[in-house]
Amino acid sequence: MSELVHLAIIMDGNGRWAVKRNLPRVAGHLEGLKSLKKVIKGAIDEGIKYLTVYCFSTENWKRPEAEVKYLMALFTNKVYGEIKAISSLGVQVRLLGNRSGLPEAALKALDKTCEETRNNSLLILQLAINYGGQDEIVRAVNSLIADGVKEVDAAMIRSRFDNPDIPPADFIVRSAGEERLSNFLLFDSAYSELGFYDKLWPDWDEEMIKTVKQDFLRRTRRFGGLA
Ligand code: IPE
Ligand code: IPE
Ligand code: MG
């Protein structure tokens, strides 16, 4: 039976959650941050080692300016405090994504969160912000080209990712019913199990991670070989 070491989540449905309650879409993002805290606790309880969460895609810049601003303000003003509050649990934060394009203030707050949690090791939390799977591959290849590399292989590309020490996700799950990757982890998802759940992200909690883990444990992974 395979172990759930790395869980990755496409946190979707914040907007729908808010609209259902006649609230502005951004209220869903704020509520989504609360779910993230519960899910982090759930992941620790379930013995998960790496948790990657999709917070903002390279395509999310297409959203209305006010919503983008709100999300950037959350990364700048809220993430540090919220993570700090649970960092005593042993959470180490890592950033995943393209730094260029992110506001200076957001980067400063996120870097501070990473720096202050870097000695924690119970759970490694990757925040995918301004992340795109295609962008990740392109940046890696360009960094190899800049070093004069003429021909690449998969291991070389992967070695230039933001956090090459973090293994590929065993299970990629998405909330809110949509069944697509939306440019998430394109390279490393080669053999990830996939799971889609109808529950909107702001309704996720510790219990949901138990369910997710049980679902994963029922999967048979073959990696192209035989079971
Ligand atoms: C996910 O929720 C959060 C981000 C993409 C930033 P959405 O904002 O996509 O919520 P829906 O899909 O519109 O309901
Ligand atoms: C994917 O959700 C990105 C994040 C969860 C951050 P979207 O809501 O942006 O994806 P699409 O546009 O429905 O594919
Ligand atoms: Mg969405």
PDB file of C-alpha atoms and ligand atoms in Angstrom:
ATOM      1  CA  MET A   1       0.000   0.000   0.000  1.00  0.00           C
ATOM      2  CA  SER A   2       1.383   3.404  -0.898  1.00  0.00           C
ATOM      3  CA  GLU A   3       1.742   6.100   1.710  1.00  0.00           C
ATOM      4  CA  LEU A   4       0.319   9.593   1.393  1.00  0.00           C
ATOM      5  CA  VAL A   5       3.506  11.605   1.817  1.00  0.00           C
ATOM      6  CA  HIS A   6       2.693  14.607  -0.364  1.00  0.00           C
ATOM      7  CA  LEU A   7      -0.833  15.937  -0.763  1.00  0.00           C
ATOM      8  CA  ALA A   8      -1.495  18.802  -3.178  1.00  0.00           C
ATOM      9  CA  ILE A   9      -4.741  20.756  -3.221  1.00  0.00           C
ATOM     10  CA  ILE A  10      -6.368  22.973  -5.816  1.00  0.00           C
ATOM     11  CA  MET A  11      -8.380  25.154  -3.443  1.00  0.00           C
ATOM     12  CA  ASP A  12     -11.350  26.061  -5.597  1.00  0.00           C
ATOM     13  CA  GLY A  13     -14.869  27.361  -4.990  1.00  0.00           C
ATOM     14  CA  ASN A  14     -14.277  30.388  -2.767  1.00  0.00           C
ATOM     15  CA  GLY A  15     -16.245  32.646  -5.096  1.00  0.00           C
ATOM     16  CA  ARG A  16     -19.191  30.238  -5.333  1.00  0.00           C
ATOM     17  CA  TRP A  17     -19.239  29.838  -1.560  1.00  0.00           C
ATOM     18  CA  ALA A  18     -19.591  33.610  -1.135  1.00  0.00           C
ATOM     19  CA  VAL A  19     -22.115  34.125  -3.923  1.00  0.00           C
ATOM     20  CA  LYS A  20     -24.342  31.409  -2.400  1.00  0.00           C
ATOM     21  CA  ARG A  21     -24.465  33.544   0.743  1.00  0.00           C
ATOM     22  CA  ASN A  22     -25.016  36.839  -1.076  1.00  0.00           C
ATOM     23  CA  LEU A  23     -21.550  37.944  -0.021  1.00  0.00           C
ATOM     24  CA  PRO A  24     -18.880  39.519  -2.230  1.00  0.00           C
ATOM     25  CA  ARG A  25     -16.609  36.904  -3.846  1.00  0.00           C
ATOM     26  CA  VAL A  26     -13.643  38.041  -1.751  1.00  0.00           C
ATOM     27  CA  ALA A  27     -15.442  36.992   1.446  1.00  0.00           C
ATOM     28  CA  GLY A  28     -14.910  33.466   0.141  1.00  0.00           C
ATOM     29  CA  HIS A  29     -11.159  34.015  -0.040  1.00  0.00           C
ATOM     30  CA  LEU A  30     -11.059  35.160   3.568  1.00  0.00           C
ATOM     31  CA  GLU A  31     -13.100  32.129   4.641  1.00  0.00           C
ATOM     32  CA  GLY A  32     -10.817  29.952   2.513  1.00  0.00           C
ATOM     33  CA  LEU A  33      -7.862  30.990   4.624  1.00  0.00           C
ATOM     34  CA  LYS A  34      -9.691  29.603   7.682  1.00  0.00           C
ATOM     35  CA  SER A  35     -10.184  26.276   5.902  1.00  0.00           C
ATOM     36  CA  LEU A  36      -6.512  26.216   5.047  1.00  0.00           C
ATOM     37  CA  LYS A  37      -5.642  26.402   8.734  1.00  0.00           C
ATOM     38  CA  LYS A  38      -7.983  23.501   9.513  1.00  0.00           C
ATOM     39  CA  VAL A  39      -6.628  21.491   6.614  1.00  0.00           C
ATOM     40  CA  ILE A  40      -3.036  22.063   7.756  1.00  0.00           C
ATOM     41  CA  LYS A  41      -3.971  20.698  11.176  1.00  0.00           C
ATOM     42  CA  GLY A  42      -5.728  17.774   9.515  1.00  0.00           C
ATOM     43  CA  ALA A  43      -2.671  17.054   7.382  1.00  0.00           C
ATOM     44  CA  ILE A  44      -0.455  16.996  10.465  1.00  0.00           C
ATOM     45  CA  ASP A  45      -2.916  14.655  12.225  1.00  0.00           C
ATOM     46  CA  GLU A  46      -2.842  12.316   9.233  1.00  0.00           C
ATOM     47  CA  GLY A  47       0.964  12.201   9.184  1.00  0.00           C
ATOM     48  CA  ILE A  48       1.262  13.946   5.826  1.00  0.00           C
ATOM     49  CA  LYS A  49       4.781  15.290   5.295  1.00  0.00           C
ATOM     50  CA  TYR A  50       4.277  17.748   2.420  1.00  0.00           C
ATOM     51  CA  LEU A  51       1.198  19.830   1.678  1.00  0.00           C
ATOM     52  CA  THR A  52       1.093  21.976  -1.459  1.00  0.00           C
ATOM     53  CA  VAL A  53      -1.774  24.410  -1.913  1.00  0.00           C
ATOM     54  CA  TYR A  54      -2.647  26.317  -5.072  1.00  0.00           C
ATOM     55  CA  CYS A  55      -3.306  29.887  -3.923  1.00  0.00           C
ATOM     56  CA  PHE A  56      -2.934  31.966  -7.100  1.00  0.00           C
ATOM     57  CA  SER A  57      -2.267  30.828 -10.646  1.00  0.00           C
ATOM     58  CA  THR A  58      -0.365  32.608 -13.405  1.00  0.00           C
ATOM     59  CA  GLU A  59      -3.791  32.915 -15.062  1.00  0.00           C
ATOM     60  CA  ASN A  60      -5.552  34.466 -12.049  1.00  0.00           C
ATOM     61  CA  TRP A  61      -4.215  37.922 -13.042  1.00  0.00           C
ATOM     62  CA  LYS A  62      -7.108  37.918 -15.546  1.00  0.00           C
ATOM     63  CA  ARG A  63      -9.575  38.458 -12.686  1.00  0.00           C
ATOM     64  CA  PRO A  64     -11.011  41.891 -11.858  1.00  0.00           C
ATOM     65  CA  GLU A  65      -8.349  44.190 -10.452  1.00  0.00           C
ATOM     66  CA  ALA A  66     -10.137  44.542  -7.111  1.00  0.00           C
ATOM     67  CA  GLU A  67     -10.171  40.766  -6.550  1.00  0.00           C
ATOM     68  CA  VAL A  68      -6.491  40.422  -7.467  1.00  0.00           C
ATOM     69  CA  LYS A  69      -5.678  43.297  -5.102  1.00  0.00           C
ATOM     70  CA  TYR A  70      -7.633  41.619  -2.318  1.00  0.00           C
ATOM     71  CA  LEU A  71      -5.767  38.351  -2.775  1.00  0.00           C
ATOM     72  CA  MET A  72      -2.386  40.117  -2.815  1.00  0.00           C
ATOM     73  CA  ALA A  73      -3.396  41.945   0.370  1.00  0.00           C
ATOM     74  CA  LEU A  74      -4.236  38.580   1.969  1.00  0.00           C
ATOM     75  CA  PHE A  75      -0.747  37.287   1.094  1.00  0.00           C
ATOM     76  CA  THR A  76       0.776  40.521   2.418  1.00  0.00           C
ATOM     77  CA  ASN A  77      -1.209  41.057   5.607  1.00  0.00           C
ATOM     78  CA  LYS A  78      -2.801  37.786   6.659  1.00  0.00           C
ATOM     79  CA  VAL A  79      -0.710  34.779   5.690  1.00  0.00           C
ATOM     80  CA  TYR A  80       2.203  35.634   7.977  1.00  0.00           C
ATOM     81  CA  GLY A  81      -0.015  36.045  11.045  1.00  0.00           C
ATOM     82  CA  GLU A  82      -2.121  32.972  10.357  1.00  0.00           C
ATOM     83  CA  ILE A  83       0.874  30.735   9.689  1.00  0.00           C
ATOM     84  CA  LYS A  84       2.784  32.194  12.620  1.00  0.00           C
ATOM     85  CA  ALA A  85      -0.136  31.243  14.839  1.00  0.00           C
ATOM     86  CA  ILE A  86       0.199  27.610  13.817  1.00  0.00           C
ATOM     87  CA  SER A  87       3.956  27.490  13.249  1.00  0.00           C
ATOM     88  CA  SER A  88       4.366  26.189  16.790  1.00  0.00           C
ATOM     89  CA  LEU A  89       2.817  23.026  15.359  1.00  0.00           C
ATOM     90  CA  GLY A  90       5.985  22.617  13.295  1.00  0.00           C
ATOM     91  CA  VAL A  91       4.990  23.935   9.887  1.00  0.00           C
ATOM     92  CA  GLN A  92       7.736  25.006   7.493  1.00  0.00           C
ATOM     93  CA  VAL A  93       6.538  27.309   4.721  1.00  0.00           C
ATOM     94  CA  ARG A  94       7.978  27.329   1.204  1.00  0.00           C
ATOM     95  CA  LEU A  95       7.042  29.480  -1.758  1.00  0.00           C
ATOM     96  CA  LEU A  96       6.386  27.908  -5.139  1.00  0.00           C
ATOM     97  CA  GLY A  97       5.895  30.060  -8.211  1.00  0.00           C
ATOM     98  CA  ASN A  98       7.152  32.997 -10.200  1.00  0.00           C
ATOM     99  CA  ARG A  99       8.341  35.814  -7.962  1.00  0.00           C
ATOM    100  CA  SER A 100       8.336  38.344 -10.758  1.00  0.00           C
ATOM    101  CA  GLY A 101       4.990  40.046 -11.012  1.00  0.00           C
ATOM    102  CA  LEU A 102       4.187  39.657  -7.308  1.00  0.00           C
ATOM    103  CA  PRO A 103       4.011  42.907  -5.322  1.00  0.00           C
ATOM    104  CA  GLU A 104       7.130  43.688  -3.290  1.00  0.00           C
ATOM    105  CA  ALA A 105       5.126  43.851  -0.043  1.00  0.00           C
ATOM    106  CA  ALA A 106       3.616  40.404  -0.596  1.00  0.00           C
ATOM    107  CA  LEU A 107       7.034  38.906  -1.322  1.00  0.00           C
ATOM    108  CA  LYS A 108       8.465  40.527   1.787  1.00  0.00           C
ATOM    109  CA  ALA A 109       5.731  39.082   4.012  1.00  0.00           C
ATOM    110  CA  LEU A 110       5.920  35.658   2.382  1.00  0.00           C
ATOM    111  CA  ASP A 111       9.722  35.536   2.575  1.00  0.00           C
ATOM    112  CA  LYS A 112       9.531  36.490   6.244  1.00  0.00           C
ATOM    113  CA  THR A 113       7.091  33.606   6.817  1.00  0.00           C
ATOM    114  CA  CYS A 114       9.462  31.182   5.077  1.00  0.00           C
ATOM    115  CA  GLU A 115      12.494  32.503   6.931  1.00  0.00           C
ATOM    116  CA  GLU A 116      10.890  32.312  10.367  1.00  0.00           C
ATOM    117  CA  THR A 117       9.607  28.774   9.874  1.00  0.00           C
ATOM    118  CA  ARG A 118      12.604  27.291   8.096  1.00  0.00           C
ATOM    119  CA  ASN A 119      13.745  25.189  11.048  1.00  0.00           C
ATOM    120  CA  ASN A 120      10.357  23.472  11.390  1.00  0.00           C
ATOM    121  CA  SER A 121      10.085  20.035   9.890  1.00  0.00           C
ATOM    122  CA  LEU A 122       6.848  18.334  10.918  1.00  0.00           C
ATOM    123  CA  LEU A 123       4.973  19.498   7.818  1.00  0.00           C
ATOM    124  CA  ILE A 124       6.343  21.317   4.800  1.00  0.00           C
ATOM    125  CA  LEU A 125       3.716  23.645   3.378  1.00  0.00           C
ATOM    126  CA  GLN A 126       4.278  24.840  -0.188  1.00  0.00           C
ATOM    127  CA  LEU A 127       2.271  27.914  -1.067  1.00  0.00           C
ATOM    128  CA  ALA A 128       1.828  28.021  -4.832  1.00  0.00           C
ATOM    129  CA  ILE A 129       1.476  31.721  -5.599  1.00  0.00           C
ATOM    130  CA  ASN A 130       1.762  33.132  -9.105  1.00  0.00           C
ATOM    131  CA  TYR A 131       2.334  29.496  -9.981  1.00  0.00           C
ATOM    132  CA  GLY A 132       1.823  27.916 -13.379  1.00  0.00           C
ATOM    133  CA  GLY A 133       2.978  24.446 -14.363  1.00  0.00           C
ATOM    134  CA  GLN A 134       4.023  25.664 -17.804  1.00  0.00           C
ATOM    135  CA  ASP A 135       5.845  28.639 -16.307  1.00  0.00           C
ATOM    136  CA  GLU A 136       7.684  26.322 -13.893  1.00  0.00           C
ATOM    137  CA  ILE A 137       9.003  24.203 -16.784  1.00  0.00           C
ATOM    138  CA  VAL A 138       9.868  27.223 -18.942  1.00  0.00           C
ATOM    139  CA  ARG A 139      11.757  28.914 -16.099  1.00  0.00           C
ATOM    140  CA  ALA A 140      13.702  25.725 -15.387  1.00  0.00           C
ATOM    141  CA  VAL A 141      14.668  25.245 -19.029  1.00  0.00           C
ATOM    142  CA  ASN A 142      15.665  28.895 -19.386  1.00  0.00           C
ATOM    143  CA  SER A 143      17.862  28.628 -16.321  1.00  0.00           C
ATOM    144  CA  LEU A 144      19.631  25.628 -17.897  1.00  0.00           C
ATOM    145  CA  ILE A 145      20.038  27.504 -21.187  1.00  0.00           C
ATOM    146  CA  ALA A 146      21.511  30.470 -19.282  1.00  0.00           C
ATOM    147  CA  ASP A 147      24.145  28.053 -17.953  1.00  0.00           C
ATOM    148  CA  GLY A 148      25.019  26.978 -21.487  1.00  0.00           C
ATOM    149  CA  VAL A 149      23.257  23.604 -21.363  1.00  0.00           C
ATOM    150  CA  LYS A 150      22.598  22.334 -24.920  1.00  0.00           C
ATOM    151  CA  GLU A 151      20.389  19.328 -24.210  1.00  0.00           C
ATOM    152  CA  VAL A 152      18.122  18.578 -21.255  1.00  0.00           C
ATOM    153  CA  ASP A 153      16.628  15.536 -19.589  1.00  0.00           C
ATOM    154  CA  ALA A 154      13.770  15.279 -17.102  1.00  0.00           C
ATOM    155  CA  ALA A 155      16.023  15.155 -14.043  1.00  0.00           C
ATOM    156  CA  MET A 156      17.904  18.272 -15.147  1.00  0.00           C
ATOM    157  CA  ILE A 157      14.656  20.191 -15.657  1.00  0.00           C
ATOM    158  CA  ARG A 158      13.344  19.116 -12.286  1.00  0.00           C
ATOM    159  CA  SER A 159      16.606  20.113 -10.576  1.00  0.00           C
ATOM    160  CA  ARG A 160      15.898  23.743 -11.528  1.00  0.00           C
ATOM    161  CA  PHE A 161      12.427  23.857  -9.990  1.00  0.00           C
ATOM    162  CA  ASP A 162      11.870  26.153  -6.996  1.00  0.00           C
ATOM    163  CA  ASN A 163      11.915  23.316  -4.454  1.00  0.00           C
ATOM    164  CA  PRO A 164      13.515  20.291  -6.108  1.00  0.00           C
ATOM    165  CA  ASP A 165      13.961  18.610  -2.713  1.00  0.00           C
ATOM    166  CA  ILE A 166      10.192  18.221  -2.384  1.00  0.00           C
ATOM    167  CA  PRO A 167       8.999  14.955  -3.966  1.00  0.00           C
ATOM    168  CA  PRO A 168       6.134  14.908  -6.501  1.00  0.00           C
ATOM    169  CA  ALA A 169       2.609  14.927  -5.057  1.00  0.00           C
ATOM    170  CA  ASP A 170       1.172  11.472  -4.431  1.00  0.00           C
ATOM    171  CA  PHE A 171      -2.379  12.783  -4.533  1.00  0.00           C
ATOM    172  CA  ILE A 172      -3.683  15.951  -6.201  1.00  0.00           C
ATOM    173  CA  VAL A 173      -7.187  16.855  -5.090  1.00  0.00           C
ATOM    174  CA  ARG A 174      -9.491  19.653  -6.137  1.00  0.00           C
ATOM    175  CA  SER A 175     -12.460  21.118  -4.304  1.00  0.00           C
ATOM    176  CA  ALA A 176     -15.662  22.515  -5.837  1.00  0.00           C
ATOM    177  CA  GLY A 177     -16.311  19.867  -8.459  1.00  0.00           C
ATOM    178  CA  GLU A 178     -14.296  21.072 -11.431  1.00  0.00           C
ATOM    179  CA  GLU A 179     -12.264  18.236 -12.958  1.00  0.00           C
ATOM    180  CA  ARG A 180      -9.164  19.875 -14.401  1.00  0.00           C
ATOM    181  CA  LEU A 181      -5.629  20.775 -13.333  1.00  0.00           C
ATOM    182  CA  SER A 182      -5.752  24.463 -14.337  1.00  0.00           C
ATOM    183  CA  ASN A 183      -1.993  24.519 -14.961  1.00  0.00           C
ATOM    184  CA  PHE A 184      -1.108  22.978 -11.570  1.00  0.00           C
ATOM    185  CA  LEU A 185       1.994  20.753 -11.208  1.00  0.00           C
ATOM    186  CA  LEU A 186       2.114  19.735 -14.867  1.00  0.00           C
ATOM    187  CA  PHE A 187       5.537  18.125 -14.710  1.00  0.00           C
ATOM    188  CA  ASP A 188       5.346  16.429 -11.329  1.00  0.00           C
ATOM    189  CA  SER A 189       1.772  15.194 -11.775  1.00  0.00           C
ATOM    190  CA  ALA A 190       3.004  12.525 -14.225  1.00  0.00           C
ATOM    191  CA  TYR A 191       2.021   9.755 -11.808  1.00  0.00           C
ATOM    192  CA  SER A 192      -0.014  11.571  -9.174  1.00  0.00           C
ATOM    193  CA  GLU A 193      -3.373  10.099  -8.249  1.00  0.00           C
ATOM    194  CA  LEU A 194      -6.182  12.599  -8.861  1.00  0.00           C
ATOM    195  CA  GLY A 195      -9.272  13.234  -6.773  1.00  0.00           C
ATOM    196  CA  PHE A 196     -12.176  15.606  -7.292  1.00  0.00           C
ATOM    197  CA  TYR A 197     -14.575  16.614  -4.541  1.00  0.00           C
ATOM    198  CA  ASP A 198     -17.775  18.644  -4.805  1.00  0.00           C
ATOM    199  CA  LYS A 199     -17.367  20.367  -1.445  1.00  0.00           C
ATOM    200  CA  LEU A 200     -16.401  24.051  -1.865  1.00  0.00           C
ATOM    201  CA  TRP A 201     -13.031  25.019  -0.414  1.00  0.00           C
ATOM    202  CA  PRO A 202     -14.369  27.186   2.460  1.00  0.00           C
ATOM    203  CA  ASP A 203     -16.272  24.090   3.688  1.00  0.00           C
ATOM    204  CA  TRP A 204     -13.141  21.926   3.989  1.00  0.00           C
ATOM    205  CA  ASP A 205     -11.804  21.028   7.422  1.00  0.00           C
ATOM    206  CA  GLU A 206      -9.727  18.431   9.297  1.00  0.00           C
ATOM    207  CA  GLU A 207     -12.366  15.733   8.691  1.00  0.00           C
ATOM    208  CA  MET A 208     -12.137  16.248   4.942  1.00  0.00           C
ATOM    209  CA  ILE A 209      -8.433  15.387   5.052  1.00  0.00           C
ATOM    210  CA  LYS A 210      -9.275  12.111   6.770  1.00  0.00           C
ATOM    211  CA  THR A 211     -11.673  11.331   3.910  1.00  0.00           C
ATOM    212  CA  VAL A 212      -9.074  12.319   1.320  1.00  0.00           C
ATOM    213  CA  LYS A 213      -6.472  10.083   2.927  1.00  0.00           C
ATOM    214  CA  GLN A 214      -8.863   7.116   3.063  1.00  0.00           C
ATOM    215  CA  ASP A 215      -9.662   7.620  -0.624  1.00  0.00           C
ATOM    216  CA  PHE A 216      -5.985   7.688  -1.494  1.00  0.00           C
ATOM    217  CA  LEU A 217      -5.260   4.505   0.423  1.00  0.00           C
ATOM    218  CA  ARG A 218      -7.758   2.662  -1.790  1.00  0.00           C
ATOM    219  CA  ARG A 219      -5.803   3.500  -4.939  1.00  0.00           C
ATOM    220  CA  THR A 220      -3.419   1.053  -6.593  1.00  0.00           C
ATOM    221  CA  ARG A 221      -0.397   2.747  -8.097  1.00  0.00           C
ATOM    222  CA  ARG A 222       1.547   1.043 -10.829  1.00  0.00           C
ATOM    223  CA  PHE A 223       3.852   3.711 -12.292  1.00  0.00           C
ATOM    224  CA  GLY A 224       3.715   1.909 -15.597  1.00  0.00           C
ATOM    225  CA  GLY A 225       4.706  -1.406 -14.071  1.00  0.00           C
ATOM    226  CA  LEU A 226       2.517  -4.158 -12.676  1.00  0.00           C
ATOM    227  CA  ALA A 227       0.747  -4.072  -9.325  1.00  0.00           C
TER     228      ALA A 227
HETATM  229  C1  IPE B   1     -10.305  29.597  -5.646  1.00  0.00           C
HETATM  230  O1  IPE B   1     -11.630  30.001  -5.616  1.00  0.00           O
HETATM  231  C2  IPE B   1      -9.358  30.676  -5.211  1.00  0.00           C
HETATM  232  C3  IPE B   1      -8.541  31.239  -6.291  1.00  0.00           C
HETATM  233  C4  IPE B   1      -8.514  30.812  -7.525  1.00  0.00           C
HETATM  234  C5  IPE B   1      -7.708  32.381  -5.957  1.00  0.00           C
HETATM  235  P1  IPE B   1     -12.294  30.750  -6.828  1.00  0.00           P
HETATM  236  O2  IPE B   1     -12.159  32.225  -6.606  1.00  0.00           O
HETATM  237  O3  IPE B   1     -11.774  30.248  -8.126  1.00  0.00           O
HETATM  238  O4  IPE B   1     -13.811  30.332  -6.647  1.00  0.00           O
HETATM  239  P2  IPE B   1     -14.852  30.004  -7.780  1.00  0.00           P
HETATM  240  O5  IPE B   1     -14.260  28.926  -8.635  1.00  0.00           O
HETATM  241  O6  IPE B   1     -15.058  31.278  -8.547  1.00  0.00           O
HETATM  242  O7  IPE B   1     -16.076  29.573  -7.052  1.00  0.00           O
HETATM  243  C1  IPE B   2      -7.284  27.301 -10.064  1.00  0.00           C
HETATM  244  O1  IPE B   2      -8.583  27.739  -9.861  1.00  0.00           O
HETATM  245  C2  IPE B   2      -6.308  28.198  -9.379  1.00  0.00           C
HETATM  246  C3  IPE B   2      -6.350  28.197  -7.924  1.00  0.00           C
HETATM  247  C4  IPE B   2      -7.092  27.439  -7.177  1.00  0.00           C
HETATM  248  C5  IPE B   2      -5.457  29.129  -7.280  1.00  0.00           C
HETATM  249  P1  IPE B   2      -9.331  28.649 -10.924  1.00  0.00           P
HETATM  250  O2  IPE B   2     -10.682  28.889 -10.388  1.00  0.00           O
HETATM  251  O3  IPE B   2      -8.511  29.822 -11.255  1.00  0.00           O
HETATM  252  O4  IPE B   2      -9.360  27.689 -12.191  1.00  0.00           O
HETATM  253  P2  IPE B   2     -10.263  27.711 -13.498  1.00  0.00           P
HETATM  254  O5  IPE B   2     -10.104  29.066 -14.109  1.00  0.00           O
HETATM  255  O6  IPE B   2     -11.668  27.448 -13.076  1.00  0.00           O
HETATM  256  O7  IPE B   2      -9.706  26.606 -14.316  1.00  0.00           O
HETATM  257 MG    MG B   3     -12.368  28.769  -9.381  1.00  0.00          MG
END
